[in-house]
Amino acid sequence: GARETFESYYRKQRRKQARLVLQPPSNMHETLDGYRKYFNQIVGFFVVEDHILHTTQGLVNRAYIDELWEMALSKTIAALRTHSSYCSDPSLVLDLKNLIVLFADTLQGYGFPVNQLFDMLLEIQDQYSETLLKKWAGVFRNILDSDNYSPIPVSNEEVYRKIVGQFPFQDAELEKQPFPKKFPFSEFVPKVYSQIKEFIYACLKFSEDLHLSSTEVDDMIRKSTNLLLTRTLSNCLQNVIKRKNVGLTELVQIIINTTHLEKSCKFLEEFITNITNVLPETVHTTKLYGTTTFKDARHAAEEEIYTNLNQKIDQFLQLADYDWMAPEPGSRASDYLVDLIGFLRSTFAVFTHLPGQVDVHSTMSGKVAQTACMSACKHLSTSLLQLLLEAEVRQLTLGALHQFNLDVEECEQFARSGPVPGFQGDTLQLAFIDLRQV
């Protein structure tokens, strides 16, 4: 006969039990089982309440259950936010997402509103992206560290087909050449390209079952891929370029590699389109602007080449030891300058003998070689002029001036010899014209 007392006692006790059930274990984020147990407890609690609602008269009512669910939802979401933020393993975050989807779908089946859970999953998705980016930073670092920065040799059709299968590359000239032949790029090109695709697949996995439209999925994938390119891959490439021991041949190879990767970006666009069925021309789609990463890396590598060359020229110039009071000139150009010109010749020979360059004038590294050669000649010219005009040079003999003239002639001869093809007329000799006048 104490119905009212029992009803209020029952509800009070169940509220206490709900609070216990909603208390996550402190190490919940460490394993998937921790989360699974936590969800099972909550589902169990509400399945029982739902059963009681439908099988008893008035012991519980809809309003009481809704109020309990509101409290449960806010506590669950708070707990998941905290615990998921500790997780650094993308596969665990993905498993957790699948569990949350099951949890939400189950409770929705019992009539509980779960929109907030799906909203929270979009937050977890950002974090999943972050864990993926960290993982891929390691992947890219390994690929770039283990690369030999020389063109991939191919000995037979099978190897050729395998690489063309990994990386979208078409070159009618190379097709015609007999084996053995070489691709213009090094190993890191097909490897990086394949890993970008793997990353896109990993992004896609998270968006499954989230009841998202294909435009939303497409948007999410493109945004994450842009971050992968502009932040993760970009940093890895810049670190390689800025390394102390990186040589000119490696830098030239990086320029060639990034040119090919940049060209392949349209295939990445198509790849995403095929997965999501959203055409990139659609009004709302995010553009894949991350492709600028390859341009930036190329410019950085070019700058590094020009700086490196000028530093090398300075090292030779430190050996210059002019006797400004010499009575007679030597019979030939100074040793240090002959060595310096020899170094420049062999350096530019490297540029012009790179594989995959049917027409040196039009290739990327052909342009870089011209700029580098021009910049080296100008640097050499101004440095020699400074030697001549130094404040402590108070007097000059005709003998010393003749010796200096032999050195300038050596420079002019180098410029005339066409160390890099593609210069118009005497463009390169003009670098030494001020020096010659003085």
Short mmCIF file of C-alpha atoms in Angstrom, two decimals:
data_model
loop_
_atom_site.label_atom_id
_atom_site.label_comp_id
_atom_site.label_asym_id
_atom_site.label_seq_id
_atom_site.Cartn_x
_atom_site.Cartn_y
_atom_site.Cartn_z
CA GLY A 1 0.00 0.00 0.00
CA ALA A 2 2.99 2.38 -0.02
CA ARG A 3 3.00 2.94 -3.75
CA GLU A 4 4.06 6.60 -3.77
CA THR A 5 6.88 5.96 -1.31
CA PHE A 6 8.09 3.04 -3.39
CA GLU A 7 7.96 5.05 -6.62
CA SER A 8 10.05 7.87 -5.21
CA TYR A 9 12.44 5.36 -3.50
CA TYR A 10 12.85 3.46 -6.80
CA ARG A 11 13.60 6.59 -8.79
CA LYS A 12 16.04 7.91 -6.19
CA GLN A 13 17.94 4.61 -6.08
CA ARG A 14 18.05 4.30 -9.88
CA ARG A 15 19.43 7.85 -10.17
CA LYS A 16 22.23 6.87 -7.80
CA GLN A 17 22.89 3.72 -9.82
CA ALA A 18 22.90 5.76 -13.05
CA ARG A 19 25.57 8.03 -11.59
CA LEU A 20 27.69 4.98 -10.72
CA VAL A 21 27.25 3.51 -14.19
CA LEU A 22 28.21 6.83 -15.80
CA GLN A 23 31.49 7.05 -13.88
CA PRO A 24 34.16 5.97 -16.41
CA PRO A 25 37.15 3.92 -15.15
CA SER A 26 40.29 6.08 -15.00
CA ASN A 27 42.22 4.04 -17.58
CA MET A 28 39.29 3.69 -19.99
CA HIS A 29 41.22 5.28 -22.88
CA GLU A 30 43.95 2.63 -22.83
CA THR A 31 42.00 -0.21 -24.44
CA LEU A 32 38.90 -0.70 -26.51
CA ASP A 33 37.57 -3.06 -23.83
CA GLY A 34 37.50 -0.20 -21.34
CA TYR A 35 35.16 1.75 -23.62
CA ARG A 36 33.11 -1.34 -24.48
CA LYS A 37 32.43 -2.10 -20.81
CA TYR A 38 31.45 1.49 -20.15
CA PHE A 39 28.96 1.57 -23.06
CA ASN A 40 27.51 -1.82 -22.14
CA GLN A 41 26.75 -0.61 -18.61
CA ILE A 42 24.93 2.45 -19.90
CA VAL A 43 22.97 0.54 -22.54
CA GLY A 44 22.06 -2.08 -19.93
CA PHE A 45 20.78 0.54 -17.56
CA PHE A 46 18.51 2.20 -20.13
CA VAL A 47 17.27 -1.06 -21.64
CA VAL A 48 16.07 -2.04 -18.14
CA GLU A 49 14.39 1.37 -17.66
CA ASP A 50 12.70 1.11 -21.04
CA HIS A 51 11.45 -2.37 -20.16
CA ILE A 52 10.05 -1.13 -16.84
CA LEU A 53 8.36 1.79 -18.60
CA HIS A 54 6.53 -0.60 -20.91
CA THR A 55 5.65 -3.37 -18.42
CA THR A 56 4.61 -1.51 -15.26
CA GLN A 57 1.95 1.05 -14.54
CA GLY A 58 3.32 4.45 -13.53
CA LEU A 59 6.46 3.22 -11.71
CA VAL A 60 8.46 5.29 -14.20
CA ASN A 61 7.22 7.66 -16.89
CA ARG A 62 8.61 9.13 -20.11
CA ALA A 63 9.53 12.47 -18.49
CA TYR A 64 11.60 10.73 -15.78
CA ILE A 65 13.45 8.60 -18.36
CA ASP A 66 14.07 11.59 -20.64
CA GLU A 67 15.50 13.56 -17.76
CA LEU A 68 17.77 10.62 -16.82
CA TRP A 69 18.89 10.25 -20.44
CA GLU A 70 19.69 13.98 -20.68
CA MET A 71 21.97 13.66 -17.65
CA ALA A 72 23.51 10.43 -19.00
CA LEU A 73 24.15 11.97 -22.40
CA SER A 74 25.96 15.01 -21.08
CA LYS A 75 28.10 12.91 -18.70
CA THR A 76 28.91 10.33 -21.40
CA ILE A 77 29.91 13.00 -23.89
CA ALA A 78 32.08 14.79 -21.32
CA ALA A 79 33.80 11.48 -20.41
CA LEU A 80 34.39 10.59 -24.08
CA ARG A 81 35.79 14.02 -24.86
CA THR A 82 38.30 13.74 -22.04
CA HIS A 83 39.34 10.14 -22.64
CA SER A 84 39.53 10.24 -26.42
CA SER A 85 41.86 13.25 -26.27
CA TYR A 86 44.52 11.03 -24.61
CA CYS A 87 44.53 8.63 -27.53
CA SER A 88 47.39 8.84 -30.03
CA ASP A 89 46.73 5.64 -31.99
CA PRO A 90 44.52 6.25 -35.06
CA SER A 91 43.30 2.65 -35.24
CA LEU A 92 42.06 2.82 -31.63
CA VAL A 93 40.27 6.11 -32.36
CA LEU A 94 38.66 4.41 -35.39
CA ASP A 95 37.53 1.42 -33.29
CA LEU A 96 36.15 3.81 -30.69
CA LYS A 97 34.17 5.63 -33.38
CA ASN A 98 32.64 2.31 -34.50
CA LEU A 99 31.68 1.54 -30.89
CA ILE A 100 30.09 4.97 -30.43
CA VAL A 101 28.08 4.46 -33.64
CA LEU A 102 26.83 1.07 -32.37
CA PHE A 103 26.04 2.61 -28.99
CA ALA A 104 24.11 5.50 -30.57
CA ASP A 105 22.24 3.30 -33.06
CA THR A 106 21.23 0.86 -30.29
CA LEU A 107 19.83 3.56 -28.03
CA GLN A 108 18.14 5.27 -30.94
CA GLY A 109 16.35 1.95 -31.53
CA TYR A 110 14.87 2.33 -28.04
CA GLY A 111 13.69 5.84 -28.89
CA PHE A 112 16.41 7.87 -27.20
CA PRO A 113 17.61 11.01 -29.07
CA VAL A 114 21.30 10.58 -30.04
CA ASN A 115 22.06 13.55 -32.32
CA GLN A 116 24.52 14.96 -29.79
CA LEU A 117 26.58 11.76 -29.99
CA PHE A 118 26.90 12.11 -33.76
CA ASP A 119 27.87 15.78 -33.33
CA MET A 120 30.55 14.73 -30.88
CA LEU A 121 31.84 12.17 -33.37
CA LEU A 122 32.64 15.04 -35.72
CA GLU A 123 34.86 16.49 -32.97
CA ILE A 124 36.55 13.11 -32.51
CA GLN A 125 37.04 13.07 -36.25
CA ASP A 126 39.25 16.19 -36.01
CA GLN A 127 41.30 14.41 -33.44
CA TYR A 128 41.46 11.27 -35.58
CA SER A 129 42.84 13.48 -38.37
CA GLU A 130 45.52 14.79 -36.01
CA THR A 131 46.59 11.26 -35.01
CA LEU A 132 46.72 10.28 -38.69
CA LEU A 133 48.86 13.31 -39.53
CA LYS A 134 51.31 12.40 -36.75
CA LYS A 135 51.49 8.81 -37.98
CA TRP A 136 52.06 9.88 -41.60
CA ALA A 137 54.75 12.37 -40.57
CA GLY A 138 56.75 9.32 -39.43
CA VAL A 139 55.91 7.44 -42.63
CA PHE A 140 57.08 10.33 -44.85
CA ARG A 141 60.23 10.86 -42.78
CA ASN A 142 61.21 7.20 -43.23
CA ILE A 143 60.59 7.33 -46.98
CA LEU A 144 62.67 10.51 -47.43
CA ASP A 145 65.46 9.30 -45.14
CA SER A 146 65.85 5.97 -46.91
CA ASP A 147 65.77 7.42 -50.46
CA ASN A 148 68.98 7.35 -52.50
CA TYR A 149 67.99 10.47 -54.50
CA SER A 150 68.91 8.92 -57.82
CA PRO A 151 66.64 7.94 -60.71
CA ILE A 152 64.94 4.54 -60.49
CA PRO A 153 66.61 2.06 -62.85
CA VAL A 154 64.31 -0.44 -64.62
CA SER A 155 65.68 -3.60 -66.15
CA ASN A 156 62.52 -5.12 -67.61
CA GLU A 157 58.88 -4.60 -68.56
CA GLU A 158 57.57 -6.10 -65.31
CA VAL A 159 59.41 -3.61 -63.08
CA TYR A 160 58.40 -0.77 -65.42
CA ARG A 161 54.70 -1.75 -65.25
CA LYS A 162 54.87 -2.10 -61.48
CA ILE A 163 56.11 1.47 -60.99
CA VAL A 164 53.67 2.91 -63.54
CA GLY A 165 50.95 1.05 -61.60
CA GLN A 166 51.98 2.79 -58.37
CA PHE A 167 52.43 6.25 -59.85
CA PRO A 168 50.59 7.88 -62.79
CA PHE A 169 53.47 8.52 -65.17
CA GLN A 170 53.29 8.69 -68.96
CA ASP A 171 56.21 9.45 -71.20
CA ALA A 172 56.11 8.30 -74.83
CA GLU A 173 59.87 8.85 -75.20
CA LEU A 174 60.73 6.66 -72.22
CA GLU A 175 58.27 3.98 -73.39
CA LYS A 176 60.19 3.68 -76.67
CA GLN A 177 63.62 3.37 -75.08
CA PRO A 178 65.09 -0.15 -74.76
CA PHE A 179 65.76 -1.72 -71.33
CA PRO A 180 67.62 -1.06 -69.09
CA LYS A 181 66.34 2.50 -68.70
CA LYS A 182 65.65 4.96 -65.89
CA PHE A 183 62.64 6.86 -64.63
CA PRO A 184 63.50 10.54 -64.14
CA PHE A 185 62.39 10.47 -60.47
CA SER A 186 63.73 8.56 -57.47
CA GLU A 187 61.98 5.99 -55.26
CA PHE A 188 60.32 8.53 -53.01
CA VAL A 189 57.91 9.68 -55.74
CA PRO A 190 55.83 6.47 -56.11
CA LYS A 191 56.16 5.78 -52.36
CA VAL A 192 54.92 9.22 -51.28
CA TYR A 193 52.10 9.10 -53.84
CA SER A 194 50.94 5.66 -52.60
CA GLN A 195 51.02 6.87 -49.00
CA ILE A 196 48.88 9.93 -49.81
CA LYS A 197 46.28 7.49 -51.20
CA GLU A 198 46.56 5.31 -48.08
CA PHE A 199 45.92 8.41 -45.97
CA ILE A 200 42.80 9.22 -48.02
CA TYR A 201 41.49 5.68 -47.42
CA ALA A 202 42.16 6.06 -43.69
CA CYS A 203 40.17 9.34 -43.65
CA LEU A 204 37.31 7.68 -45.50
CA LYS A 205 37.10 4.88 -42.91
CA PHE A 206 36.10 7.34 -40.22
CA SER A 207 33.26 8.85 -42.21
CA GLU A 208 31.49 5.50 -42.75
CA ASP A 209 28.19 5.05 -40.82
CA LEU A 210 28.17 8.67 -39.64
CA HIS A 211 25.01 9.41 -41.67
CA LEU A 212 26.93 12.13 -43.56
CA SER A 213 26.13 13.34 -47.08
CA SER A 214 28.68 12.55 -49.78
CA THR A 215 29.51 16.29 -50.01
CA GLU A 216 30.35 16.35 -46.29
CA VAL A 217 32.54 13.26 -46.65
CA ASP A 218 34.28 14.77 -49.68
CA ASP A 219 34.84 18.03 -47.84
CA MET A 220 36.30 16.23 -44.84
CA ILE A 221 38.70 14.15 -46.97
CA ARG A 222 39.90 17.14 -48.98
CA LYS A 223 40.48 19.26 -45.87
CA SER A 224 42.50 16.49 -44.22
CA THR A 225 44.48 15.82 -47.40
CA ASN A 226 45.28 19.53 -47.70
CA LEU A 227 46.65 19.45 -44.16
CA LEU A 228 48.65 16.32 -44.94
CA LEU A 229 50.29 18.09 -47.89
CA THR A 230 50.73 21.64 -46.59
CA ARG A 231 51.77 20.75 -43.06
CA THR A 232 53.06 17.19 -42.73
CA LEU A 233 54.67 16.48 -46.10
CA SER A 234 55.80 20.08 -46.51
CA ASN A 235 57.74 19.98 -43.20
CA CYS A 236 59.37 16.66 -44.10
CA LEU A 237 60.49 17.98 -47.50
CA GLN A 238 61.80 21.26 -46.10
CA ASN A 239 63.80 19.36 -43.46
CA VAL A 240 65.48 17.24 -46.14
CA ILE A 241 66.31 20.33 -48.22
CA LYS A 242 67.76 22.23 -45.25
CA ARG A 243 70.00 19.34 -44.13
CA LYS A 244 73.67 20.20 -43.71
CA ASN A 245 75.07 17.41 -45.89
CA VAL A 246 72.62 17.57 -48.79
CA GLY A 247 74.49 17.81 -52.11
CA LEU A 248 73.66 19.51 -55.39
CA THR A 249 72.70 16.28 -57.16
CA GLU A 250 70.23 15.47 -54.37
CA LEU A 251 68.75 18.97 -54.56
CA VAL A 252 68.33 18.69 -58.32
CA GLN A 253 66.68 15.28 -57.84
CA ILE A 254 64.28 16.81 -55.29
CA ILE A 255 63.35 19.47 -57.86
CA ILE A 256 62.63 16.78 -60.46
CA ASN A 257 60.71 14.66 -57.94
CA THR A 258 58.49 17.49 -56.72
CA THR A 259 57.75 18.48 -60.33
CA HIS A 260 56.43 14.97 -61.00
CA LEU A 261 54.45 14.86 -57.75
CA GLU A 262 52.87 18.21 -58.54
CA LYS A 263 51.80 16.92 -61.97
CA SER A 264 50.24 13.86 -60.32
CA CYS A 265 47.91 15.94 -58.12
CA LYS A 266 45.16 15.95 -60.73
CA PHE A 267 45.08 12.14 -60.36
CA LEU A 268 44.66 12.55 -56.59
CA GLU A 269 41.69 14.84 -57.30
CA GLU A 270 40.21 12.10 -59.50
CA PHE A 271 40.93 9.48 -56.86
CA ILE A 272 38.96 11.43 -54.23
CA THR A 273 36.15 12.07 -56.73
CA ASN A 274 35.88 8.34 -57.49
CA ILE A 275 35.64 7.53 -53.80
CA THR A 276 33.04 10.16 -52.87
CA ASN A 277 31.25 10.66 -56.22
CA VAL A 278 31.37 14.43 -55.69
CA LEU A 279 32.79 16.28 -58.68
CA PRO A 280 35.47 18.87 -57.81
CA GLU A 281 33.61 21.47 -59.93
CA THR A 282 30.66 21.39 -57.50
CA VAL A 283 30.01 24.72 -55.82
CA HIS A 284 30.76 23.65 -52.26
CA THR A 285 33.78 21.41 -52.70
CA THR A 286 37.05 22.29 -51.06
CA LYS A 287 39.86 22.61 -53.56
CA LEU A 288 42.93 20.46 -53.18
CA TYR A 289 45.18 23.49 -52.69
CA GLY A 290 47.83 21.44 -50.88
CA THR A 291 49.55 20.92 -54.22
CA THR A 292 51.37 24.24 -53.66
CA THR A 293 53.50 22.20 -51.22
CA PHE A 294 55.46 20.82 -54.17
CA LYS A 295 56.03 24.27 -55.67
CA ASP A 296 57.27 25.56 -52.31
CA ALA A 297 59.62 22.62 -51.86
CA ARG A 298 60.97 23.15 -55.35
CA HIS A 299 61.63 26.85 -54.73
CA ALA A 300 63.35 26.01 -51.43
CA ALA A 301 65.57 23.45 -53.18
CA GLU A 302 66.43 25.98 -55.92
CA GLU A 303 67.35 28.63 -53.34
CA GLU A 304 69.49 26.08 -51.51
CA ILE A 305 71.33 25.26 -54.78
CA TYR A 306 72.15 28.94 -55.43
CA THR A 307 73.27 29.47 -51.81
CA ASN A 308 75.37 26.30 -51.82
CA LEU A 309 77.12 27.26 -55.04
CA ASN A 310 77.92 30.75 -53.79
CA GLN A 311 79.31 29.33 -50.53
CA LYS A 312 81.54 26.97 -52.52
CA ILE A 313 82.77 29.88 -54.67
CA ASP A 314 83.59 31.82 -51.47
CA GLN A 315 85.64 28.87 -50.17
CA PHE A 316 87.80 28.94 -53.34
CA LEU A 317 88.12 32.73 -53.17
CA GLN A 318 89.53 32.49 -49.65
CA LEU A 319 92.56 30.83 -51.29
CA ALA A 320 93.12 33.87 -53.53
CA ASP A 321 96.49 35.33 -52.65
CA TYR A 322 97.32 38.21 -54.98
CA ASP A 323 100.65 39.93 -54.73
CA TRP A 324 99.56 43.42 -55.77
CA MET A 325 103.19 44.54 -55.98
CA ALA A 326 104.35 41.67 -58.27
CA PRO A 327 106.87 42.94 -60.85
CA GLU A 328 105.86 40.35 -63.49
CA PRO A 329 102.61 38.43 -64.14
CA GLY A 330 102.54 34.60 -64.05
CA SER A 331 102.28 32.68 -67.27
CA ARG A 332 98.73 31.48 -66.67
CA ALA A 333 95.60 32.08 -64.54
CA SER A 334 95.92 31.65 -60.75
CA ASP A 335 95.68 28.07 -59.46
CA TYR A 336 92.75 28.78 -57.15
CA LEU A 337 90.74 30.22 -60.05
CA VAL A 338 91.56 27.33 -62.39
CA ASP A 339 90.34 24.94 -59.67
CA LEU A 340 87.22 27.04 -59.11
CA ILE A 341 86.31 27.04 -62.82
CA GLY A 342 86.97 23.27 -62.92
CA PHE A 343 84.54 22.81 -60.02
CA LEU A 344 81.86 24.89 -61.78
CA ARG A 345 82.28 22.93 -65.03
CA SER A 346 81.81 19.56 -63.33
CA THR A 347 78.88 20.89 -61.28
CA PHE A 348 76.97 22.08 -64.34
CA ALA A 349 77.80 18.88 -66.18
CA VAL A 350 75.79 17.10 -63.46
CA PHE A 351 72.73 19.22 -64.28
CA THR A 352 72.93 18.56 -68.00
CA HIS A 353 73.40 14.79 -67.76
CA LEU A 354 70.35 14.07 -65.69
CA PRO A 355 68.14 11.27 -66.97
CA GLY A 356 64.67 11.83 -68.33
CA GLN A 357 65.72 15.04 -70.05
CA VAL A 358 65.12 14.68 -73.71
CA ASP A 359 65.31 18.42 -74.16
CA VAL A 360 67.47 20.04 -71.51
CA HIS A 361 66.29 23.55 -72.43
CA SER A 362 62.70 22.98 -71.48
CA THR A 363 63.08 20.78 -68.43
CA MET A 364 62.72 22.03 -64.92
CA SER A 365 66.33 21.37 -63.98
CA GLY A 366 67.46 22.96 -67.27
CA LYS A 367 65.95 26.26 -66.12
CA VAL A 368 67.43 25.82 -62.66
CA ALA A 369 70.84 25.09 -64.16
CA GLN A 370 70.69 28.33 -66.20
CA THR A 371 69.69 30.42 -63.18
CA ALA A 372 72.31 28.73 -61.00
CA CYS A 373 75.03 29.31 -63.62
CA MET A 374 74.07 32.96 -64.06
CA SER A 375 73.93 33.49 -60.29
CA ALA A 376 77.35 31.78 -59.85
CA CYS A 377 78.98 33.94 -62.56
CA LYS A 378 77.54 37.16 -61.10
CA HIS A 379 78.69 36.16 -57.61
CA LEU A 380 82.18 35.35 -58.89
CA SER A 381 82.35 38.63 -60.80
CA THR A 382 81.33 40.84 -57.84
CA SER A 383 83.66 38.92 -55.49
CA LEU A 384 86.67 39.45 -57.79
CA LEU A 385 85.76 43.10 -58.17
CA GLN A 386 85.73 43.46 -54.37
CA LEU A 387 89.20 41.88 -54.14
CA LEU A 388 90.50 44.45 -56.58
CA LEU A 389 88.83 47.42 -54.86
CA GLU A 390 89.63 46.47 -51.26
CA ALA A 391 90.60 49.45 -49.13
CA GLU A 392 93.99 47.98 -48.16
CA VAL A 393 95.05 47.67 -51.81
CA ARG A 394 96.82 51.08 -52.00
CA GLN A 395 99.15 50.36 -54.88
CA LEU A 396 99.12 48.09 -57.94
CA THR A 397 101.88 47.13 -60.31
CA LEU A 398 101.20 46.51 -63.96
CA GLY A 399 102.44 42.93 -63.39
CA ALA A 400 99.74 42.31 -60.74
CA LEU A 401 97.09 43.81 -62.96
CA HIS A 402 98.14 41.59 -65.86
CA GLN A 403 97.89 38.53 -63.57
CA PHE A 404 94.41 39.63 -62.51
CA ASN A 405 93.54 40.10 -66.18
CA LEU A 406 94.54 36.47 -66.90
CA ASP A 407 92.09 35.38 -64.20
CA VAL A 408 89.28 37.52 -65.60
CA GLU A 409 89.98 36.06 -69.06
CA GLU A 410 89.67 32.56 -67.56
CA CYS A 411 86.21 33.53 -66.25
CA GLU A 412 85.16 34.98 -69.61
CA GLN A 413 86.40 31.88 -71.39
CA PHE A 414 84.24 29.75 -69.04
CA ALA A 415 81.19 31.91 -69.81
CA ARG A 416 81.81 31.65 -73.57
CA SER A 417 82.20 27.86 -73.48
CA GLY A 418 78.48 27.38 -72.76
CA PRO A 419 78.70 25.38 -69.50
CA VAL A 420 74.90 25.17 -69.52
CA PRO A 421 72.93 24.99 -72.78
CA GLY A 422 70.08 27.36 -73.55
CA PHE A 423 71.62 30.83 -73.04
CA GLN A 424 70.84 33.41 -75.72
CA GLY A 425 73.93 34.90 -77.38
CA ASP A 426 76.51 36.23 -74.93
CA THR A 427 74.09 36.57 -71.98
CA LEU A 428 76.45 34.72 -69.65
CA GLN A 429 79.52 36.80 -70.58
CA LEU A 430 77.63 39.96 -69.57
CA ALA A 431 77.96 38.82 -65.94
CA PHE A 432 81.67 39.79 -66.15
CA ILE A 433 81.27 43.04 -68.07
CA ASP A 434 81.58 45.43 -65.07
CA LEU A 435 84.66 43.57 -63.90
CA ARG A 436 86.19 43.79 -67.40
CA GLN A 437 85.47 47.55 -67.59
CA VAL A 438 87.17 48.22 -64.24
#
